[in-house]
Structure formats: C-alpha cells, structure tokens
Short mmCIF file of N, CA and C in Angstrom, two decimals:
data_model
loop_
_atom_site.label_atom_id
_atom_site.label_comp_id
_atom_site.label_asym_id
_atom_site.label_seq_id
_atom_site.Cartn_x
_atom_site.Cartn_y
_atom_site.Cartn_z
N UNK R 1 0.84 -1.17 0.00
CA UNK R 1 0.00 0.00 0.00
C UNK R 1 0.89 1.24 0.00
N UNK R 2 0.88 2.22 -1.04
CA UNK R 2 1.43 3.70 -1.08
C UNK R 2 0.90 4.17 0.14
N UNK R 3 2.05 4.77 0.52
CA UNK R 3 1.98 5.78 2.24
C UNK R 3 0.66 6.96 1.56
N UNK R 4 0.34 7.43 0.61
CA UNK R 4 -0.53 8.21 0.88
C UNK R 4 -1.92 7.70 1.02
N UNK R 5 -1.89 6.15 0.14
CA UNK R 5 -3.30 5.35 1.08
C UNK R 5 -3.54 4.99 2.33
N UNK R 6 -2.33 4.43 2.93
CA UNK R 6 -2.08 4.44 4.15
C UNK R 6 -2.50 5.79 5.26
N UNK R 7 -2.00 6.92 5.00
CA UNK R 7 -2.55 8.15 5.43
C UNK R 7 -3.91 8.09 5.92
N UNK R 8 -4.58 8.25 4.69
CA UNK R 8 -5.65 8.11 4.32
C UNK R 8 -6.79 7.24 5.00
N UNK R 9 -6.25 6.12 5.32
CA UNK R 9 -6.85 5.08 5.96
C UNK R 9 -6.69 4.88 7.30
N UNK R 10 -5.40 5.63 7.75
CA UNK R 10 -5.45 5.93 9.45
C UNK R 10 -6.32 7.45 9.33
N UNK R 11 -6.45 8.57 8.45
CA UNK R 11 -7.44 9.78 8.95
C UNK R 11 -8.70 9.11 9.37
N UNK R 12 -9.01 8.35 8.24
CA UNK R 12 -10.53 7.72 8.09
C UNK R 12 -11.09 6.89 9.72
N UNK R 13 -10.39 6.08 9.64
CA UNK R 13 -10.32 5.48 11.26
C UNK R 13 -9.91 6.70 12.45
N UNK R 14 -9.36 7.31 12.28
CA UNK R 14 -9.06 8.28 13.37
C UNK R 14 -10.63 8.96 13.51
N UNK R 15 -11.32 9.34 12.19
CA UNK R 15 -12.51 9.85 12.36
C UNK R 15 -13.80 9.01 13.12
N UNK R 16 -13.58 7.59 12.04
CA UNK R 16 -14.28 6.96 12.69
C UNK R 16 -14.22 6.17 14.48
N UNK R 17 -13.46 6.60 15.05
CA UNK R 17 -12.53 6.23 16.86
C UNK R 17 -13.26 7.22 16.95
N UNK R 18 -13.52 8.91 16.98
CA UNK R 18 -13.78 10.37 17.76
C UNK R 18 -15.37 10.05 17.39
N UNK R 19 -15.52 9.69 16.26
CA UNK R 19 -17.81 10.11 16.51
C UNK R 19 -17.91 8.44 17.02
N UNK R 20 -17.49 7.12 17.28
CA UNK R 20 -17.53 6.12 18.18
C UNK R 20 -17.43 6.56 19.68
N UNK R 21 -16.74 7.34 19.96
CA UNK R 21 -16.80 7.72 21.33
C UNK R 21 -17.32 8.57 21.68
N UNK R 22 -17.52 9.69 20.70
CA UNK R 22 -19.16 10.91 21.15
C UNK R 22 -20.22 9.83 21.52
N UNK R 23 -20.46 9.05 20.51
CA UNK R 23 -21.76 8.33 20.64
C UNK R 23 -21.73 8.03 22.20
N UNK R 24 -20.73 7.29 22.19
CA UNK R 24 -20.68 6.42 23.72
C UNK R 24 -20.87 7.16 24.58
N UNK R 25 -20.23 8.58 24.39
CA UNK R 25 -20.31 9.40 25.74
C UNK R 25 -21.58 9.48 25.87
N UNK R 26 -22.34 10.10 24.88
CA UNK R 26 -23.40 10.64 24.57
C UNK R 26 -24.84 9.74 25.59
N UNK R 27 -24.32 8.72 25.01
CA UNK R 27 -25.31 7.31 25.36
C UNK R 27 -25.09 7.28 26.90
N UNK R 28 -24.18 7.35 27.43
CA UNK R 28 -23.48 7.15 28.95
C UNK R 28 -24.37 8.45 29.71
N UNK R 29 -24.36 9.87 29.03
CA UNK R 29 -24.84 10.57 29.72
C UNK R 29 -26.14 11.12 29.89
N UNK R 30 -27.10 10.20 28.62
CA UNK R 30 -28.16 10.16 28.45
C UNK R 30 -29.15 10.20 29.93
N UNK R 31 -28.71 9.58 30.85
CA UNK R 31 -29.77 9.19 32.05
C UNK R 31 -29.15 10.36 33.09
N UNK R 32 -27.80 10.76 32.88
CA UNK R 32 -27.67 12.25 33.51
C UNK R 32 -28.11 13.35 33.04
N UNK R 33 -28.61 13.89 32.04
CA UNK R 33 -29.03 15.05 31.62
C UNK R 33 -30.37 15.39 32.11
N UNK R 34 -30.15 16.34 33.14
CA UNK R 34 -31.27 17.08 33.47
C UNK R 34 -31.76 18.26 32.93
N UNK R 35 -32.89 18.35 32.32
CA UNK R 35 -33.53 19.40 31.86
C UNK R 35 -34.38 21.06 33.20
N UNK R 36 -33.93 21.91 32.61
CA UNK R 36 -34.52 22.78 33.53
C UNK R 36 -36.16 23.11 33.51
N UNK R 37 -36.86 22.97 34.28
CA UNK R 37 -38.24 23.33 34.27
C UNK R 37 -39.07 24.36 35.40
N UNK R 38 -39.89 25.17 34.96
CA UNK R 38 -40.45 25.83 36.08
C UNK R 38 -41.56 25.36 36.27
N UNK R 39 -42.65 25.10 37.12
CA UNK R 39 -43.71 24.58 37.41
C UNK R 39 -44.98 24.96 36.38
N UNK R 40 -44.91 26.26 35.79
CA UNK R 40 -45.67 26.47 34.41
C UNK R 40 -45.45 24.95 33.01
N UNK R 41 -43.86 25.32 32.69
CA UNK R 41 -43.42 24.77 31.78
C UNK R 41 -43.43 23.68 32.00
N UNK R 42 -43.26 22.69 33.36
CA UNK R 42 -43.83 21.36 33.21
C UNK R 42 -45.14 21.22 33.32
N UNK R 43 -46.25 22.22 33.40
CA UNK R 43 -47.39 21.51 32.93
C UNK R 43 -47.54 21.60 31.37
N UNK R 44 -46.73 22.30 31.16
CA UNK R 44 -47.28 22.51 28.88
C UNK R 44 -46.34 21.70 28.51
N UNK R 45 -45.33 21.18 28.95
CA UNK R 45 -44.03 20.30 28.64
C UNK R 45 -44.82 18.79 28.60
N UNK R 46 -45.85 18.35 29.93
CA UNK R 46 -46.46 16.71 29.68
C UNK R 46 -45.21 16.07 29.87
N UNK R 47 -44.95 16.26 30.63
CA UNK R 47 -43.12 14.97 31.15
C UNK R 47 -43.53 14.00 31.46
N UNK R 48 -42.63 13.06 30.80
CA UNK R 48 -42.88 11.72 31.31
C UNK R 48 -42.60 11.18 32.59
N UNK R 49 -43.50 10.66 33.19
CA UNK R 49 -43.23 9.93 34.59
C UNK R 49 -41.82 9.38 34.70
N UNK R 50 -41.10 9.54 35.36
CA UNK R 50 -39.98 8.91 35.20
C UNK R 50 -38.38 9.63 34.72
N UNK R 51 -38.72 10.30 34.12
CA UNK R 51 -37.74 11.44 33.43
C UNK R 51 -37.06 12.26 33.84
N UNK R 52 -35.61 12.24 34.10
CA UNK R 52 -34.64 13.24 34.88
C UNK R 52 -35.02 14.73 34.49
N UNK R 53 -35.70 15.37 35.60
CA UNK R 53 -35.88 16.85 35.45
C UNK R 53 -35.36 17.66 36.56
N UNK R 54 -35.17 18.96 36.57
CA UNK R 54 -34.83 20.01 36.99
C UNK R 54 -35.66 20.93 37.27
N UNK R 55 -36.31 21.25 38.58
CA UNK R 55 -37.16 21.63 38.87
C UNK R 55 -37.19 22.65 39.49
N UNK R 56 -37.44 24.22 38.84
CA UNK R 56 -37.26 25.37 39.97
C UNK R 56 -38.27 26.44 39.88
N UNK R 57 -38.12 27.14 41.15
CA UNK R 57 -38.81 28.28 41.47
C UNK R 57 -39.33 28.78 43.14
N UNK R 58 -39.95 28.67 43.56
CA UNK R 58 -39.85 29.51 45.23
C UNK R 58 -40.44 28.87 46.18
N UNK R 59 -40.14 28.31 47.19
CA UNK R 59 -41.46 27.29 47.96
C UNK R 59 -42.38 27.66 48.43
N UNK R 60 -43.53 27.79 47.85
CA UNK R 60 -44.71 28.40 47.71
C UNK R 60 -44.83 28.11 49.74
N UNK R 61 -45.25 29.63 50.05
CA UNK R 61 -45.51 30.02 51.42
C UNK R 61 -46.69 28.84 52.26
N UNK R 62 -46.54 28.59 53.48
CA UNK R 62 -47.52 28.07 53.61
C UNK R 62 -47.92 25.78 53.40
N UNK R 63 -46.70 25.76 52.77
CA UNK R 63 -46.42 24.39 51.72
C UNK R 63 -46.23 23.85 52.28
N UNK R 64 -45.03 23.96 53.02
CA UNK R 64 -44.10 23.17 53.73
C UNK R 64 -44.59 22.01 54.53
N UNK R 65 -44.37 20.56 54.89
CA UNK R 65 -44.87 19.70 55.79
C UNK R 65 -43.75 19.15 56.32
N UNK R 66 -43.22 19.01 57.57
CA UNK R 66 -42.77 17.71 58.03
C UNK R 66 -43.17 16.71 58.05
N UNK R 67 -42.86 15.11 57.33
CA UNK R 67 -43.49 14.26 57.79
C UNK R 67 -43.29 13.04 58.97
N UNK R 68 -44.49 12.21 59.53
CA UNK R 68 -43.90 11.65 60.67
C UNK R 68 -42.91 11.32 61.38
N UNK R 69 -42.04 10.78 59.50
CA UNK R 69 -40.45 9.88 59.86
C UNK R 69 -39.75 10.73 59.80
N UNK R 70 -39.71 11.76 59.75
CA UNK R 70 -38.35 12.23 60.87
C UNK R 70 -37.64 13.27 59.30
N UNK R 71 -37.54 12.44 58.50
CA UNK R 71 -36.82 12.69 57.48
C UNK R 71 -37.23 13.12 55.69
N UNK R 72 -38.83 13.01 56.15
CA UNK R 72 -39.26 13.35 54.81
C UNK R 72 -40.03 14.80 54.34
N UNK R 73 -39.85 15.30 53.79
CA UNK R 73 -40.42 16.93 53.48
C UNK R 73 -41.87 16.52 52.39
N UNK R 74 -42.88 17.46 52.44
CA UNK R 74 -43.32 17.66 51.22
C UNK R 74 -43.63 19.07 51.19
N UNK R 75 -43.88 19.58 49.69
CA UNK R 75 -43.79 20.93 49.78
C UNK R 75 -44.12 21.70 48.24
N UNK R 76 -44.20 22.86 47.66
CA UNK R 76 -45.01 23.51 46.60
C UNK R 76 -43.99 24.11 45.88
N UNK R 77 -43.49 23.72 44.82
CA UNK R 77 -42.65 25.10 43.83
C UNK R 77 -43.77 25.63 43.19
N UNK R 78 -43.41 26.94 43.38
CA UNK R 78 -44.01 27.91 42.53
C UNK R 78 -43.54 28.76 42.15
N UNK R 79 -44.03 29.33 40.51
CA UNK R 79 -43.54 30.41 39.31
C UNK R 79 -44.43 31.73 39.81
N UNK R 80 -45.50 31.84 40.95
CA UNK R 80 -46.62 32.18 40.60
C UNK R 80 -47.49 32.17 39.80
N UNK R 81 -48.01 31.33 38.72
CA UNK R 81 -48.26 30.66 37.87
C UNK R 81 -48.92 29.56 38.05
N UNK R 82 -48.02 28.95 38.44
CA UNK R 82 -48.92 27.25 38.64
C UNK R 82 -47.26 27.07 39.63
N UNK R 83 -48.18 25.76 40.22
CA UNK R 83 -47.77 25.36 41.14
C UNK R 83 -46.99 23.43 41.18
N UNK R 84 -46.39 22.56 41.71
CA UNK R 84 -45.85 21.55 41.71
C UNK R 84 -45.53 21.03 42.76
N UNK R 85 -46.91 19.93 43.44
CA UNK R 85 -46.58 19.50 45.14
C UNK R 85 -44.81 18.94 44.66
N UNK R 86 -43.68 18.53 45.49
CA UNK R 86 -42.70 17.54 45.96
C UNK R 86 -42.71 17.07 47.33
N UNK R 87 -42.25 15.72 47.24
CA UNK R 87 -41.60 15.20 48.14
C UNK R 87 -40.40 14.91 48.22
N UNK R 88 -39.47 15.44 49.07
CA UNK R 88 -38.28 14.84 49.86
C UNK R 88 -37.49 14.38 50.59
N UNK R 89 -36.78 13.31 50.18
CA UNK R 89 -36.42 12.58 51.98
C UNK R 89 -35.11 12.73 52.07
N UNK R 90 -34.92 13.80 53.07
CA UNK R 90 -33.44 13.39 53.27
C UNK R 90 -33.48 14.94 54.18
N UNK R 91 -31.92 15.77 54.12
CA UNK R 91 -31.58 16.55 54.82
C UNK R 91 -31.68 17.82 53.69
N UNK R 92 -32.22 18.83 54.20
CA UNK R 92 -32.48 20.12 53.56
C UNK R 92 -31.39 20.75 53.85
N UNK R 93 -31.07 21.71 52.89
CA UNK R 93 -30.09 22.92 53.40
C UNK R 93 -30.84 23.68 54.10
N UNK R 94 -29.72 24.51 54.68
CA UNK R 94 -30.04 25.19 55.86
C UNK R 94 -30.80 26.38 55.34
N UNK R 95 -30.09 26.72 54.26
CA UNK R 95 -31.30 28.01 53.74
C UNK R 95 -32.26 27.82 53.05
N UNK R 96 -32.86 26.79 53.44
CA UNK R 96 -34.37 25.97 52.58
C UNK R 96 -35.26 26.33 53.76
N UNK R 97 -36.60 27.25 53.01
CA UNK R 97 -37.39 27.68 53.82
C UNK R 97 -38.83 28.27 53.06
N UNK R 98 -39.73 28.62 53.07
CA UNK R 98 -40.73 28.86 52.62
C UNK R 98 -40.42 30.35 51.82
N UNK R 99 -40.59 30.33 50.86
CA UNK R 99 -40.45 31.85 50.36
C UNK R 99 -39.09 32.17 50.02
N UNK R 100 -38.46 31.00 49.94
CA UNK R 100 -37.06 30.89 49.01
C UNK R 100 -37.06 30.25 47.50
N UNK R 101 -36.01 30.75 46.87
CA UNK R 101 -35.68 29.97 45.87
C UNK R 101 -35.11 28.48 46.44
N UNK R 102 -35.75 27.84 45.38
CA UNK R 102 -34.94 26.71 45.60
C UNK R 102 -35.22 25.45 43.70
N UNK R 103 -34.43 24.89 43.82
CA UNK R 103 -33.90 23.94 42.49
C UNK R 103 -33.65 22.76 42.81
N UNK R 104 -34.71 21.39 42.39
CA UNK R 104 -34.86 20.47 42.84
C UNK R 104 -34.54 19.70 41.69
N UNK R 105 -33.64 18.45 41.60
CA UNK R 105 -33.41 17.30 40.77
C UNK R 105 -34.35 16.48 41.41
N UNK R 106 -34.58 15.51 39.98
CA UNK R 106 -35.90 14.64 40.72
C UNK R 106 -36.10 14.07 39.53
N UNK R 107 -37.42 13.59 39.64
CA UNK R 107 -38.35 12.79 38.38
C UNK R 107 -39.90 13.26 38.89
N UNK R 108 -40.77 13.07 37.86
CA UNK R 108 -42.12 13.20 38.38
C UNK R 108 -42.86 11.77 38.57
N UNK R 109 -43.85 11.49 39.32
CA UNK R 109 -44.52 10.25 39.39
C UNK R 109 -45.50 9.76 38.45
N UNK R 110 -46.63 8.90 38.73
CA UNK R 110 -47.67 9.25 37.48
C UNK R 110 -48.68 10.07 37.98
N UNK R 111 -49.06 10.34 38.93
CA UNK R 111 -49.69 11.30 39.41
C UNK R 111 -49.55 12.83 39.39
N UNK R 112 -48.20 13.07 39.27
CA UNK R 112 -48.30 14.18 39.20
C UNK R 112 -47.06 15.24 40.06
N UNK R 113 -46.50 13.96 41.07
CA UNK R 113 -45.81 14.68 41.90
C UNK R 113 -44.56 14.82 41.39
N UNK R 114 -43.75 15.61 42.19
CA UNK R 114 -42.30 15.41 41.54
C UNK R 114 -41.36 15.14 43.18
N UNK R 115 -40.79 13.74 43.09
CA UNK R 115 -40.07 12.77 43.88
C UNK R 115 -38.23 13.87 43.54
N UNK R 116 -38.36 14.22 44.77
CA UNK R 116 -36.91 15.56 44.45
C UNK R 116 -35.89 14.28 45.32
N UNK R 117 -34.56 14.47 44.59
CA UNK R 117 -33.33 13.57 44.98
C UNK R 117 -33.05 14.36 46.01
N UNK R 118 -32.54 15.65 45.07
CA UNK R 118 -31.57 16.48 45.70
C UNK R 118 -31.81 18.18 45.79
N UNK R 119 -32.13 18.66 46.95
CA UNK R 119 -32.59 20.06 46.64
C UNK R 119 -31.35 21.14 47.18
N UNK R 120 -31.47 22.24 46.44
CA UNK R 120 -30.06 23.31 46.25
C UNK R 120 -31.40 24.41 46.33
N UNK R 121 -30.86 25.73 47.73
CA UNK R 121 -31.52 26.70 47.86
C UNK R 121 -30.32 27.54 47.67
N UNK R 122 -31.03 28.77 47.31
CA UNK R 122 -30.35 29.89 47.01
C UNK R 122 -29.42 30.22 48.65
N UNK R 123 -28.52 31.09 47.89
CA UNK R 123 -27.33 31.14 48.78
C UNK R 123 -27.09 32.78 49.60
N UNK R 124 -28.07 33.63 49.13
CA UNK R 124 -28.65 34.39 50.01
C UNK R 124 -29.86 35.39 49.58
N UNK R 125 -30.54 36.16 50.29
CA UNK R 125 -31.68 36.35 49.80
C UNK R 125 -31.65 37.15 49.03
N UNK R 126 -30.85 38.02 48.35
CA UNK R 126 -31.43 38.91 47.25
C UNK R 126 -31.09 37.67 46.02
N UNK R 127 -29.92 36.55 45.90
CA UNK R 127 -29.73 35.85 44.59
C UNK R 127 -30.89 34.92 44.37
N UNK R 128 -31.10 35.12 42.97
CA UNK R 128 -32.04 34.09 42.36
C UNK R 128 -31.37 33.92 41.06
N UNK R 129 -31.09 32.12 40.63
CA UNK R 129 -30.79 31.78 39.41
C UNK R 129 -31.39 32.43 38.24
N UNK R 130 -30.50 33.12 37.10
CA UNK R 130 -30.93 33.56 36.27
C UNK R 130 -32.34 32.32 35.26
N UNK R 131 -32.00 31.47 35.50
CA UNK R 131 -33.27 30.64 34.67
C UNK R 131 -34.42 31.02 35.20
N UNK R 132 -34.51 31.14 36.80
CA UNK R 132 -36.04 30.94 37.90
C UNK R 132 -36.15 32.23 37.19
N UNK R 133 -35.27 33.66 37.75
CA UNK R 133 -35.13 35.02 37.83
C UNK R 133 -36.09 35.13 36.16
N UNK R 134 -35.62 35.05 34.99
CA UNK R 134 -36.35 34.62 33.67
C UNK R 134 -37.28 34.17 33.72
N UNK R 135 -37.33 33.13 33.97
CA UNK R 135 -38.84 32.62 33.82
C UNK R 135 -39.98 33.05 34.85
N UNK R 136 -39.61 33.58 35.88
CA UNK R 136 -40.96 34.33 37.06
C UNK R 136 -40.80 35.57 36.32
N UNK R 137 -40.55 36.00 35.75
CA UNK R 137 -40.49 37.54 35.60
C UNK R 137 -41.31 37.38 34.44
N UNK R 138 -41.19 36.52 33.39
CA UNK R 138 -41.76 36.09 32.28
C UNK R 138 -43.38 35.39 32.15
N UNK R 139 -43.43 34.78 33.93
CA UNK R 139 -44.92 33.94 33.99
C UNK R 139 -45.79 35.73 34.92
N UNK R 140 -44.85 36.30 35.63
CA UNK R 140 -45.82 37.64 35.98
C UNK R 140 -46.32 38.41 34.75
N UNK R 141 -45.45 38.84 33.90
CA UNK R 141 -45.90 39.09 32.28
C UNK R 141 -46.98 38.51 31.82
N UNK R 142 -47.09 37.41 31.76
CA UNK R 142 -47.89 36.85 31.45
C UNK R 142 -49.54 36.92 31.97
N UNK R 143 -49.41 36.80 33.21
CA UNK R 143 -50.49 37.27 34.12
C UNK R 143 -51.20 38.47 33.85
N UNK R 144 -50.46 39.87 33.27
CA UNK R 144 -51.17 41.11 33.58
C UNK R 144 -52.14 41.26 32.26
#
C-alpha cells in the first residue's frame, strides 16, 4: 500500500474512533441530563413519569410539611403561575425555607408529583438563578 493510502486510511479510522466515542459518551450521559423546568413549563411540557428533570422556582408560602419519619419533606414550587406538590427525603439545606428559591433534581410520578433527589436553595436572599429570575419575571408578564 502507497503511504498516501495508508494516510488516508489511518485519517478515516481516526474519524471513525472520535464520533464512536461521542456516541458512547453521549449514550453514557443520556440518564444524567437534566432538563430545567419551572412549574408552568412542566405543565405545557407533559413529562414523562420517570424522566430526569430540573425543577425550579420559590417554595410556595404556607407548603411546607414535616413528615412523621423524621426525614421526609413535602412541599409547593411555585412560578406564581402554577404550582408543583414535591416530596423529599433526606436533609435540607439550611437556607431551605418557605419563600425561598430553591432547584430540585428529581423525576415526576404518574400522578403528578415530583419525587426531588436532591434540593439546592439559594445562597442568600437577594440571589435568584438567572433561569427561575427569567422565567418568574416572564410567567408575571404573562399574568397582567
């Protein structure tokens, strides 16, 4: 084989090795990709039960429950807009409180709820994530 077929035939394979391993990554990170949602946009969105989502906006006042075991929350995001019961079991941050931002990983159930893994509150009170900050400013617009 002439070295310039040779060339040729390691570029070709070199190409085909780099989109073989996008794929793979791709495929690998498929069940990590969380999508961002505000409690409006997952009701016009229709998410599938089951489906890694990203869930934000303010814990609607008033929401909040401790439950018996010690360790489980349930509670309201809201856009002002519409609203999204969760449940969570585990340990809250400390600045998780009614009338905060807060951004919940999770899935929704078939009912309706959204089952939060892991919840992240804002880190002091004037900051709000530019996505929530956008999209509440965008669902009050909407309202008038």
């Amino acid at each position: 084989m002439k070295p310039k077929n040779q060339r040729l035939t390691l570029a070709l394979l070199a190409v085909v090795a780099v989109i073989a391993a996008a794929l793979l990554a791709l495929s690998a990170l498929k069940d990590q990709a969380a999508y961002f949602y505000t409690p409006s946009d997952a009701a016009k969105a229709h998410l599938q039960p089951g489906a890694a989502v990203r869930l934000g906006g303010m814990v609607e006042k008033g929401s909040l429950r401790h439950l018996p075991d010690g360790v489980s929350i349930t509670f309201a995001v809201t856009d002002n807009a519409a609203s999204v019961p969760v449940r969570f079991k585990g340990i809250v941050p400390a600045l998780f409180r009614e009338g905060s931002g807060v951004v919940a990983d999770g899935r929704f159930d078939a009912s309706g709820q959204f089952l939060a893994e892991t919840i992240l509150a804002k880190h002091d009170e004037r900051y709000m994530p530019p996505e929530i900050a956008g999209a509440m400013h965008k669902s009050e617009s909407l309202k008038k």
